[in-house]
Amino acid sequence: MTNKVVVLGSLNVDTTLHIDQMPKPGETISAKSKTNSAGGKGANQAVAAARSGAQTSFIGQVGDDSNGIFMIDALKLDGINTDHVGINQVDGTGSAVILLDSQGQNSIMVYGGANQAMKTEVIADSQALIKSADILISEFETPQEVTYEAFKLAKQHGVTTILNPAPASKIIYGLLEVTDLIVPNETESATLTGIEVNDTDSMDQNAAKFSEMGIDNLIITVGDRGAYYHTPSDSGFVPAFKVKAKDTTAAGDTFIGAFSSQIDKDLSNIEAALVYAQKASSITVQRLGALPSIPTAEEIKAEYK
């Protein structure tokens, strides 16, 4: 079965500055090189889902500029339906500046632009698309109010909703009630629950706190260590595949997109889907850039026979 995945999210043109080490406050340093690529958490997740075989559609917004055309064309290259990507006449296409050091670690500064200018009205225009989906994904690079409207509609039609609360910020009232699965990284989870993530016990405590907040299905990604999962019936930890990272940009997004292509709507195969997602993200971190680094299903299967 091929999952129908809809991503409601951000479209950014990424500029990556390659540096030896992160600058200290007030320090001026030289970049070794500069690269531009298509990115944004939403775009990364959609491309990861599409390359792993999901029938993928996108709900988003770009500016009326060359970067907007660039982003729509980038999605179309992977066969993603862009009929619901709107053009904003006022705000420019989102962008990000990424500082990437020689160890593969990054710092990212994002300009929201048209992404943050999205209004809830876009969901009314996307009702048929959302109703027909198996999985609906969203994150916090677009307004939470828009996600809330989309998730409410999804839940009325039996669509499984996945929330990636990144970048972490206070979650608006009601959103978790219509979220089936929340997927933060360890820093985002700690920000939202107030409980630091450093071992299995603290992950269990985070899961208990999220349950108090209204959501029982949780995945916490912990970088090169792996991913913790918790559902009402099971919990566990899936270790990461050990590789040498060149660039961690889009690793978490690849994880979520690849996961969405494999997960059953009732989350019953969560552990198997997590293993597949870990395989996908382990390939991404060995390559440079956001979209260019995301593997196909064939590459994932060839790498891990």
mmCIF file of C-alpha atoms in Angstrom:
data_model
loop_
_atom_site.group_PDB
_atom_site.id
_atom_site.type_symbol
_atom_site.label_atom_id
_atom_site.label_comp_id
_atom_site.label_asym_id
_atom_site.label_seq_id
_atom_site.Cartn_x
_atom_site.Cartn_y
_atom_site.Cartn_z
ATOM 1 C CA MET A 1 0.000 0.000 0.000
ATOM 2 C CA THR A 2 1.219 3.501 -0.838
ATOM 3 C CA ASN A 3 0.484 6.163 1.766
ATOM 4 C CA LYS A 4 -1.112 9.407 0.622
ATOM 5 C CA VAL A 5 0.858 12.033 2.530
ATOM 6 C CA VAL A 6 -0.008 15.730 2.710
ATOM 7 C CA VAL A 7 2.539 18.162 4.154
ATOM 8 C CA LEU A 8 1.373 21.551 5.421
ATOM 9 C CA GLY A 9 4.587 23.460 5.864
ATOM 10 C CA SER A 10 7.384 25.779 4.940
ATOM 11 C CA LEU A 11 9.255 26.406 1.710
ATOM 12 C CA ASN A 12 12.653 28.090 2.110
ATOM 13 C CA VAL A 13 15.618 28.731 -0.124
ATOM 14 C CA ASP A 14 18.637 27.707 1.967
ATOM 15 C CA THR A 15 21.988 29.497 1.801
ATOM 16 C CA THR A 16 24.680 27.425 3.496
ATOM 17 C CA LEU A 17 27.963 29.009 4.609
ATOM 18 C CA HIS A 18 30.668 26.390 5.114
ATOM 19 C CA ILE A 19 32.969 27.320 8.028
ATOM 20 C CA ASP A 20 35.634 25.653 10.170
ATOM 21 C CA GLN A 21 33.957 26.420 13.488
ATOM 22 C CA MET A 22 31.056 28.447 14.841
ATOM 23 C CA PRO A 23 31.835 32.149 15.476
ATOM 24 C CA LYS A 24 32.002 33.451 19.033
ATOM 25 C CA PRO A 25 29.831 36.457 19.971
ATOM 26 C CA GLY A 26 31.254 39.544 18.224
ATOM 27 C CA GLU A 27 33.678 37.502 16.115
ATOM 28 C CA THR A 28 34.002 37.898 12.342
ATOM 29 C CA ILE A 29 35.082 34.786 10.454
ATOM 30 C CA SER A 30 35.518 33.799 6.807
ATOM 31 C CA ALA A 31 33.350 31.208 5.090
ATOM 32 C CA LYS A 32 35.192 28.608 3.002
ATOM 33 C CA SER A 33 32.346 28.335 0.490
ATOM 34 C CA LYS A 34 28.659 29.053 -0.062
ATOM 35 C CA THR A 35 25.891 26.881 -1.514
ATOM 36 C CA ASN A 36 22.212 27.504 -2.270
ATOM 37 C CA SER A 37 19.536 24.815 -2.282
ATOM 38 C CA ALA A 38 15.833 24.248 -1.859
ATOM 39 C CA GLY A 39 14.784 23.607 1.722
ATOM 40 C CA GLY A 40 12.418 24.454 4.565
ATOM 41 C CA LYS A 41 11.168 21.863 7.023
ATOM 42 C CA GLY A 42 7.981 21.303 5.054
ATOM 43 C CA ALA A 43 9.734 20.881 1.724
ATOM 44 C CA ASN A 44 12.321 18.528 3.221
ATOM 45 C CA GLN A 45 9.638 16.344 4.796
ATOM 46 C CA ALA A 46 7.579 16.215 1.605
ATOM 47 C CA VAL A 47 10.561 15.272 -0.555
ATOM 48 C CA ALA A 48 11.603 12.575 1.931
ATOM 49 C CA ALA A 49 8.089 11.104 1.830
ATOM 50 C CA ALA A 50 7.945 11.260 -1.970
ATOM 51 C CA ARG A 51 11.378 9.690 -2.455
ATOM 52 C CA SER A 52 10.297 6.823 -0.203
ATOM 53 C CA GLY A 53 7.306 6.145 -2.416
ATOM 54 C CA ALA A 54 4.475 8.096 -0.763
ATOM 55 C CA GLN A 55 1.937 9.856 -2.974
ATOM 56 C CA THR A 56 2.758 13.342 -1.700
ATOM 57 C CA SER A 57 0.999 16.724 -1.866
ATOM 58 C CA PHE A 58 1.956 20.091 -0.416
ATOM 59 C CA ILE A 59 -0.013 22.925 1.195
ATOM 60 C CA GLY A 60 2.060 26.088 1.541
ATOM 61 C CA GLN A 61 2.851 29.540 0.261
ATOM 62 C CA VAL A 62 5.685 31.291 -1.556
ATOM 63 C CA GLY A 63 6.307 34.874 -2.604
ATOM 64 C CA ASP A 64 5.768 36.277 -6.069
ATOM 65 C CA ASP A 65 9.490 36.043 -6.841
ATOM 66 C CA SER A 66 12.127 33.885 -8.491
ATOM 67 C CA ASN A 67 12.735 31.958 -5.253
ATOM 68 C CA GLY A 68 9.078 30.986 -5.209
ATOM 69 C CA ILE A 69 9.287 29.582 -8.732
ATOM 70 C CA PHE A 70 12.487 27.782 -7.725
ATOM 71 C CA MET A 71 10.777 26.126 -4.741
ATOM 72 C CA ILE A 72 7.682 25.013 -6.661
ATOM 73 C CA ASP A 73 9.863 23.560 -9.414
ATOM 74 C CA ALA A 74 11.949 21.735 -6.789
ATOM 75 C CA LEU A 75 8.850 20.007 -5.407
ATOM 76 C CA LYS A 76 7.598 19.110 -8.873
ATOM 77 C CA LEU A 77 10.929 17.418 -9.663
ATOM 78 C CA ASP A 78 10.009 14.798 -7.045
ATOM 79 C CA GLY A 79 6.474 14.382 -8.333
ATOM 80 C CA ILE A 80 4.890 16.323 -5.463
ATOM 81 C CA ASN A 81 1.460 17.857 -6.111
ATOM 82 C CA THR A 82 1.877 21.656 -5.798
ATOM 83 C CA ASP A 83 -1.691 22.661 -6.716
ATOM 84 C CA HIS A 84 -2.169 23.967 -3.168
ATOM 85 C CA VAL A 85 0.982 26.097 -2.981
ATOM 86 C CA GLY A 86 -0.275 29.689 -3.042
ATOM 87 C CA ILE A 87 1.463 32.860 -4.223
ATOM 88 C CA ASN A 88 1.693 35.748 -1.735
ATOM 89 C CA GLN A 89 1.907 39.145 -3.449
ATOM 90 C CA VAL A 90 3.239 40.967 -0.360
ATOM 91 C CA ASP A 91 5.686 38.724 1.500
ATOM 92 C CA GLY A 92 8.735 37.141 -0.110
ATOM 93 C CA THR A 93 9.534 33.433 -0.269
ATOM 94 C CA GLY A 94 10.970 32.085 2.982
ATOM 95 C CA SER A 95 14.715 31.727 3.308
ATOM 96 C CA ALA A 96 17.297 30.358 5.709
ATOM 97 C CA VAL A 97 20.983 30.975 6.351
ATOM 98 C CA ILE A 98 22.797 27.890 7.612
ATOM 99 C CA LEU A 99 26.207 27.959 9.279
ATOM 100 C CA LEU A 100 27.789 24.523 8.774
ATOM 101 C CA ASP A 101 31.035 23.695 10.573
ATOM 102 C CA SER A 102 33.700 21.119 9.733
ATOM 103 C CA GLN A 103 32.185 18.615 12.203
ATOM 104 C CA GLY A 104 28.851 18.603 10.361
ATOM 105 C CA GLN A 105 27.004 20.608 13.029
ATOM 106 C CA ASN A 106 24.845 23.549 12.043
ATOM 107 C CA SER A 107 23.164 26.712 13.254
ATOM 108 C CA ILE A 108 20.182 27.978 11.276
ATOM 109 C CA MET A 109 18.544 31.416 10.994
ATOM 110 C CA VAL A 110 15.159 31.467 9.264
ATOM 111 C CA TYR A 111 13.180 34.273 7.599
ATOM 112 C CA GLY A 112 9.561 33.120 7.562
ATOM 113 C CA GLY A 113 8.250 35.426 4.835
ATOM 114 C CA ALA A 114 5.307 33.950 2.942
ATOM 115 C CA ASN A 115 5.378 30.868 5.185
ATOM 116 C CA GLN A 116 4.443 32.880 8.268
ATOM 117 C CA ALA A 117 1.914 34.977 6.321
ATOM 118 C CA MET A 118 -0.335 31.964 5.677
ATOM 119 C CA LYS A 119 -3.958 32.378 6.788
ATOM 120 C CA THR A 120 -6.473 29.767 7.921
ATOM 121 C CA GLU A 121 -8.478 30.396 4.732
ATOM 122 C CA VAL A 122 -6.009 28.245 2.786
ATOM 123 C CA ILE A 123 -7.432 25.166 4.519
ATOM 124 C CA ALA A 124 -10.900 25.813 3.102
ATOM 125 C CA ASP A 125 -9.337 25.607 -0.352
ATOM 126 C CA SER A 126 -7.587 22.329 0.527
ATOM 127 C CA GLN A 127 -10.469 20.386 2.080
ATOM 128 C CA ALA A 128 -10.741 17.721 -0.592
ATOM 129 C CA LEU A 129 -6.986 17.119 -0.537
ATOM 130 C CA ILE A 130 -6.872 16.711 3.246
ATOM 131 C CA LYS A 131 -9.942 14.447 3.333
ATOM 132 C CA SER A 132 -8.306 12.061 0.842
ATOM 133 C CA ALA A 133 -5.006 11.769 2.767
ATOM 134 C CA ASP A 134 -3.748 8.952 4.964
ATOM 135 C CA ILE A 135 -1.193 11.116 6.801
ATOM 136 C CA LEU A 136 -1.092 14.889 7.382
ATOM 137 C CA ILE A 137 2.177 16.415 8.648
ATOM 138 C CA SER A 138 2.836 19.925 9.893
ATOM 139 C CA GLU A 139 5.503 21.820 11.822
ATOM 140 C CA PHE A 140 5.977 25.278 13.357
ATOM 141 C CA GLU A 141 7.567 27.155 10.444
ATOM 142 C CA THR A 142 3.998 28.044 9.428
ATOM 143 C CA PRO A 143 1.327 29.486 11.780
ATOM 144 C CA GLN A 144 -0.095 27.065 14.341
ATOM 145 C CA GLU A 145 -3.592 28.422 13.723
ATOM 146 C CA VAL A 146 -3.420 27.132 10.142
ATOM 147 C CA THR A 147 -2.226 23.726 11.346
ATOM 148 C CA TYR A 148 -5.060 23.605 13.888
ATOM 149 C CA GLU A 149 -7.687 24.166 11.184
ATOM 150 C CA ALA A 150 -6.094 21.505 8.991
ATOM 151 C CA PHE A 151 -5.788 18.956 11.806
ATOM 152 C CA LYS A 152 -9.422 19.507 12.903
ATOM 153 C CA LEU A 153 -10.564 18.741 9.368
ATOM 154 C CA ALA A 154 -8.245 15.734 9.154
ATOM 155 C CA LYS A 155 -9.595 14.216 12.351
ATOM 156 C CA GLN A 156 -13.179 14.498 11.058
ATOM 157 C CA HIS A 157 -12.170 12.243 8.162
ATOM 158 C CA GLY A 158 -9.935 9.669 9.862
ATOM 159 C CA VAL A 159 -6.628 11.128 8.660
ATOM 160 C CA THR A 160 -3.622 10.486 10.931
ATOM 161 C CA THR A 161 -1.997 13.751 12.023
ATOM 162 C CA ILE A 162 1.722 14.132 12.801
ATOM 163 C CA LEU A 163 3.026 17.290 14.476
ATOM 164 C CA ASN A 164 6.711 18.240 14.383
ATOM 165 C CA PRO A 165 6.896 21.085 16.966
ATOM 166 C CA ALA A 166 9.950 22.739 15.434
ATOM 167 C CA PRO A 167 11.127 25.322 16.092
ATOM 168 C CA ALA A 168 9.722 24.755 19.578
ATOM 169 C CA SER A 169 7.215 27.289 20.858
ATOM 170 C CA LYS A 170 4.163 27.244 23.102
ATOM 171 C CA ILE A 171 1.500 25.037 21.548
ATOM 172 C CA ILE A 172 -1.838 26.784 21.032
ATOM 173 C CA TYR A 173 -4.904 25.535 22.885
ATOM 174 C CA GLY A 174 -6.646 22.638 21.166
ATOM 175 C CA LEU A 175 -3.919 21.627 18.732
ATOM 176 C CA LEU A 176 -2.732 18.587 20.685
ATOM 177 C CA GLU A 177 -6.322 17.309 20.937
ATOM 178 C CA VAL A 178 -6.357 16.843 17.155
ATOM 179 C CA THR A 179 -2.767 15.539 16.937
ATOM 180 C CA ASP A 180 -2.243 11.770 16.751
ATOM 181 C CA LEU A 181 1.559 11.766 17.031
ATOM 182 C CA ILE A 182 4.027 14.425 18.158
ATOM 183 C CA VAL A 183 7.674 14.192 17.018
ATOM 184 C CA PRO A 184 10.074 16.639 18.747
ATOM 185 C CA ASN A 185 13.827 16.268 19.067
ATOM 186 C CA GLU A 186 15.284 16.131 22.574
ATOM 187 C CA THR A 187 15.741 19.912 22.842
ATOM 188 C CA GLU A 188 12.222 20.658 21.606
ATOM 189 C CA SER A 189 10.746 18.048 23.930
ATOM 190 C CA ALA A 190 12.524 19.553 26.935
ATOM 191 C CA THR A 191 11.365 23.047 25.936
ATOM 192 C CA LEU A 192 7.742 21.930 25.736
ATOM 193 C CA THR A 193 7.654 19.768 28.876
ATOM 194 C CA GLY A 194 10.267 21.459 31.081
ATOM 195 C CA ILE A 195 11.991 18.085 31.577
ATOM 196 C CA GLU A 196 15.531 17.619 30.240
ATOM 197 C CA VAL A 197 16.054 14.589 27.996
ATOM 198 C CA ASN A 198 19.210 12.656 28.882
ATOM 199 C CA ASP A 199 18.231 9.012 29.510
ATOM 200 C CA THR A 200 15.339 6.569 29.220
ATOM 201 C CA ASP A 201 13.826 7.602 32.545
ATOM 202 C CA SER A 202 13.687 11.246 31.496
ATOM 203 C CA MET A 203 12.164 10.226 28.156
ATOM 204 C CA ASP A 204 9.474 8.305 30.038
ATOM 205 C CA GLN A 205 8.887 11.429 32.145
ATOM 206 C CA ASN A 206 8.530 13.483 28.964
ATOM 207 C CA ALA A 207 5.995 10.962 27.646
ATOM 208 C CA ALA A 208 4.008 11.219 30.885
ATOM 209 C CA LYS A 209 4.047 15.005 30.652
ATOM 210 C CA PHE A 210 2.856 14.954 27.045
ATOM 211 C CA SER A 211 0.042 12.608 28.111
ATOM 212 C CA GLU A 212 -0.964 15.199 30.714
ATOM 213 C CA MET A 213 -0.903 17.802 27.928
ATOM 214 C CA GLY A 214 -3.312 15.672 25.886
ATOM 215 C CA ILE A 215 -1.256 13.470 23.578
ATOM 216 C CA ASP A 216 -0.304 9.834 24.171
ATOM 217 C CA ASN A 217 1.738 9.010 21.042
ATOM 218 C CA LEU A 218 5.270 10.399 21.100
ATOM 219 C CA ILE A 219 8.571 10.036 19.259
ATOM 220 C CA ILE A 220 11.644 11.887 20.562
ATOM 221 C CA THR A 221 14.562 11.955 18.148
ATOM 222 C CA VAL A 222 17.965 12.171 19.825
ATOM 223 C CA GLY A 223 20.362 12.755 16.950
ATOM 224 C CA ASP A 224 23.039 10.139 16.419
ATOM 225 C CA ARG A 225 21.780 8.122 19.401
ATOM 226 C CA GLY A 226 18.455 7.145 17.874
ATOM 227 C CA ALA A 227 14.760 7.638 18.608
ATOM 228 C CA TYR A 228 12.503 6.962 21.586
ATOM 229 C CA TYR A 229 8.855 6.095 21.077
ATOM 230 C CA HIS A 230 5.899 5.842 23.419
ATOM 231 C CA THR A 231 2.300 4.784 22.739
ATOM 232 C CA PRO A 232 -0.406 3.657 25.186
ATOM 233 C CA SER A 233 0.498 0.043 24.407
ATOM 234 C CA ASP A 234 4.279 0.130 23.963
ATOM 235 C CA SER A 235 7.480 2.104 24.348
ATOM 236 C CA GLY A 236 11.088 1.604 23.380
ATOM 237 C CA PHE A 237 14.240 2.992 21.835
ATOM 238 C CA VAL A 238 15.464 2.425 18.272
ATOM 239 C CA PRO A 239 19.213 3.100 17.999
ATOM 240 C CA ALA A 240 20.614 5.138 15.144
ATOM 241 C CA PHE A 241 22.871 3.654 12.471
ATOM 242 C CA LYS A 242 26.467 4.694 13.107
ATOM 243 C CA VAL A 243 27.869 6.849 10.307
ATOM 244 C CA LYS A 244 30.229 9.819 9.953
ATOM 245 C CA ALA A 245 28.131 12.957 9.548
ATOM 246 C CA LYS A 246 29.059 15.632 7.013
ATOM 247 C CA ASP A 247 25.931 17.776 7.366
ATOM 248 C CA THR A 248 23.033 17.246 9.788
ATOM 249 C CA THR A 249 20.758 19.693 7.921
ATOM 250 C CA ALA A 250 17.414 18.013 7.079
ATOM 251 C CA ALA A 251 18.202 14.865 9.087
ATOM 252 C CA GLY A 252 15.158 15.269 11.317
ATOM 253 C CA ASP A 253 12.941 16.211 8.373
ATOM 254 C CA THR A 254 14.126 13.194 6.393
ATOM 255 C CA PHE A 255 13.296 11.051 9.411
ATOM 256 C CA ILE A 256 9.707 12.336 9.606
ATOM 257 C CA GLY A 257 9.068 12.216 5.862
ATOM 258 C CA ALA A 258 10.460 8.713 5.469
ATOM 259 C CA PHE A 259 8.540 7.594 8.558
ATOM 260 C CA SER A 260 5.279 8.952 7.115
ATOM 261 C CA SER A 261 5.744 6.859 3.977
ATOM 262 C CA GLN A 262 5.890 3.643 6.006
ATOM 263 C CA ILE A 263 3.637 4.116 9.049
ATOM 264 C CA ASP A 264 0.170 2.539 9.180
ATOM 265 C CA LYS A 265 -2.667 4.947 9.957
ATOM 266 C CA ASP A 266 -3.193 3.288 13.361
ATOM 267 C CA LEU A 267 0.573 3.495 14.166
ATOM 268 C CA SER A 268 0.620 -0.278 14.719
ATOM 269 C CA ASN A 269 3.949 -0.736 12.879
ATOM 270 C CA ILE A 270 5.696 2.165 14.601
ATOM 271 C CA GLU A 271 8.930 0.317 15.398
ATOM 272 C CA ALA A 272 9.440 -0.938 11.828
ATOM 273 C CA ALA A 273 8.674 2.539 10.459
ATOM 274 C CA LEU A 274 11.199 4.015 12.897
ATOM 275 C CA VAL A 275 13.952 1.661 11.750
ATOM 276 C CA TYR A 276 13.294 2.668 8.139
ATOM 277 C CA ALA A 277 13.330 6.364 9.100
ATOM 278 C CA GLN A 278 16.628 5.944 10.928
ATOM 279 C CA LYS A 279 18.136 4.332 7.837
ATOM 280 C CA ALA A 280 16.975 7.241 5.692
ATOM 281 C CA SER A 281 18.326 9.962 8.000
ATOM 282 C CA SER A 282 21.659 8.143 8.392
ATOM 283 C CA ILE A 283 22.184 8.531 4.630
ATOM 284 C CA THR A 284 21.100 12.192 4.662
ATOM 285 C CA VAL A 285 23.743 13.215 7.228
ATOM 286 C CA GLN A 286 26.508 11.777 5.046
ATOM 287 C CA ARG A 287 25.654 14.247 2.257
ATOM 288 C CA LEU A 288 25.663 18.034 1.924
ATOM 289 C CA GLY A 289 22.572 20.241 1.637
ATOM 290 C CA ALA A 290 18.901 19.791 2.458
ATOM 291 C CA LEU A 291 16.864 18.435 -0.466
ATOM 292 C CA PRO A 292 19.929 17.129 -2.358
ATOM 293 C CA SER A 293 20.871 14.915 0.590
ATOM 294 C CA ILE A 294 17.555 13.063 0.968
ATOM 295 C CA PRO A 295 17.711 9.438 -0.232
ATOM 296 C CA THR A 296 15.260 7.411 -2.305
ATOM 297 C CA ALA A 297 13.723 4.130 -1.166
ATOM 298 C CA GLU A 298 16.053 2.311 -3.570
ATOM 299 C CA GLU A 299 19.115 3.956 -1.996
ATOM 300 C CA ILE A 300 17.916 3.120 1.511
ATOM 301 C CA LYS A 301 17.340 -0.526 0.622
ATOM 302 C CA ALA A 302 20.677 -0.792 -1.199
ATOM 303 C CA GLU A 303 22.559 0.739 1.743
ATOM 304 C CA TYR A 304 20.961 -1.571 4.322
ATOM 305 C CA LYS A 305 20.331 -4.964 2.752
#
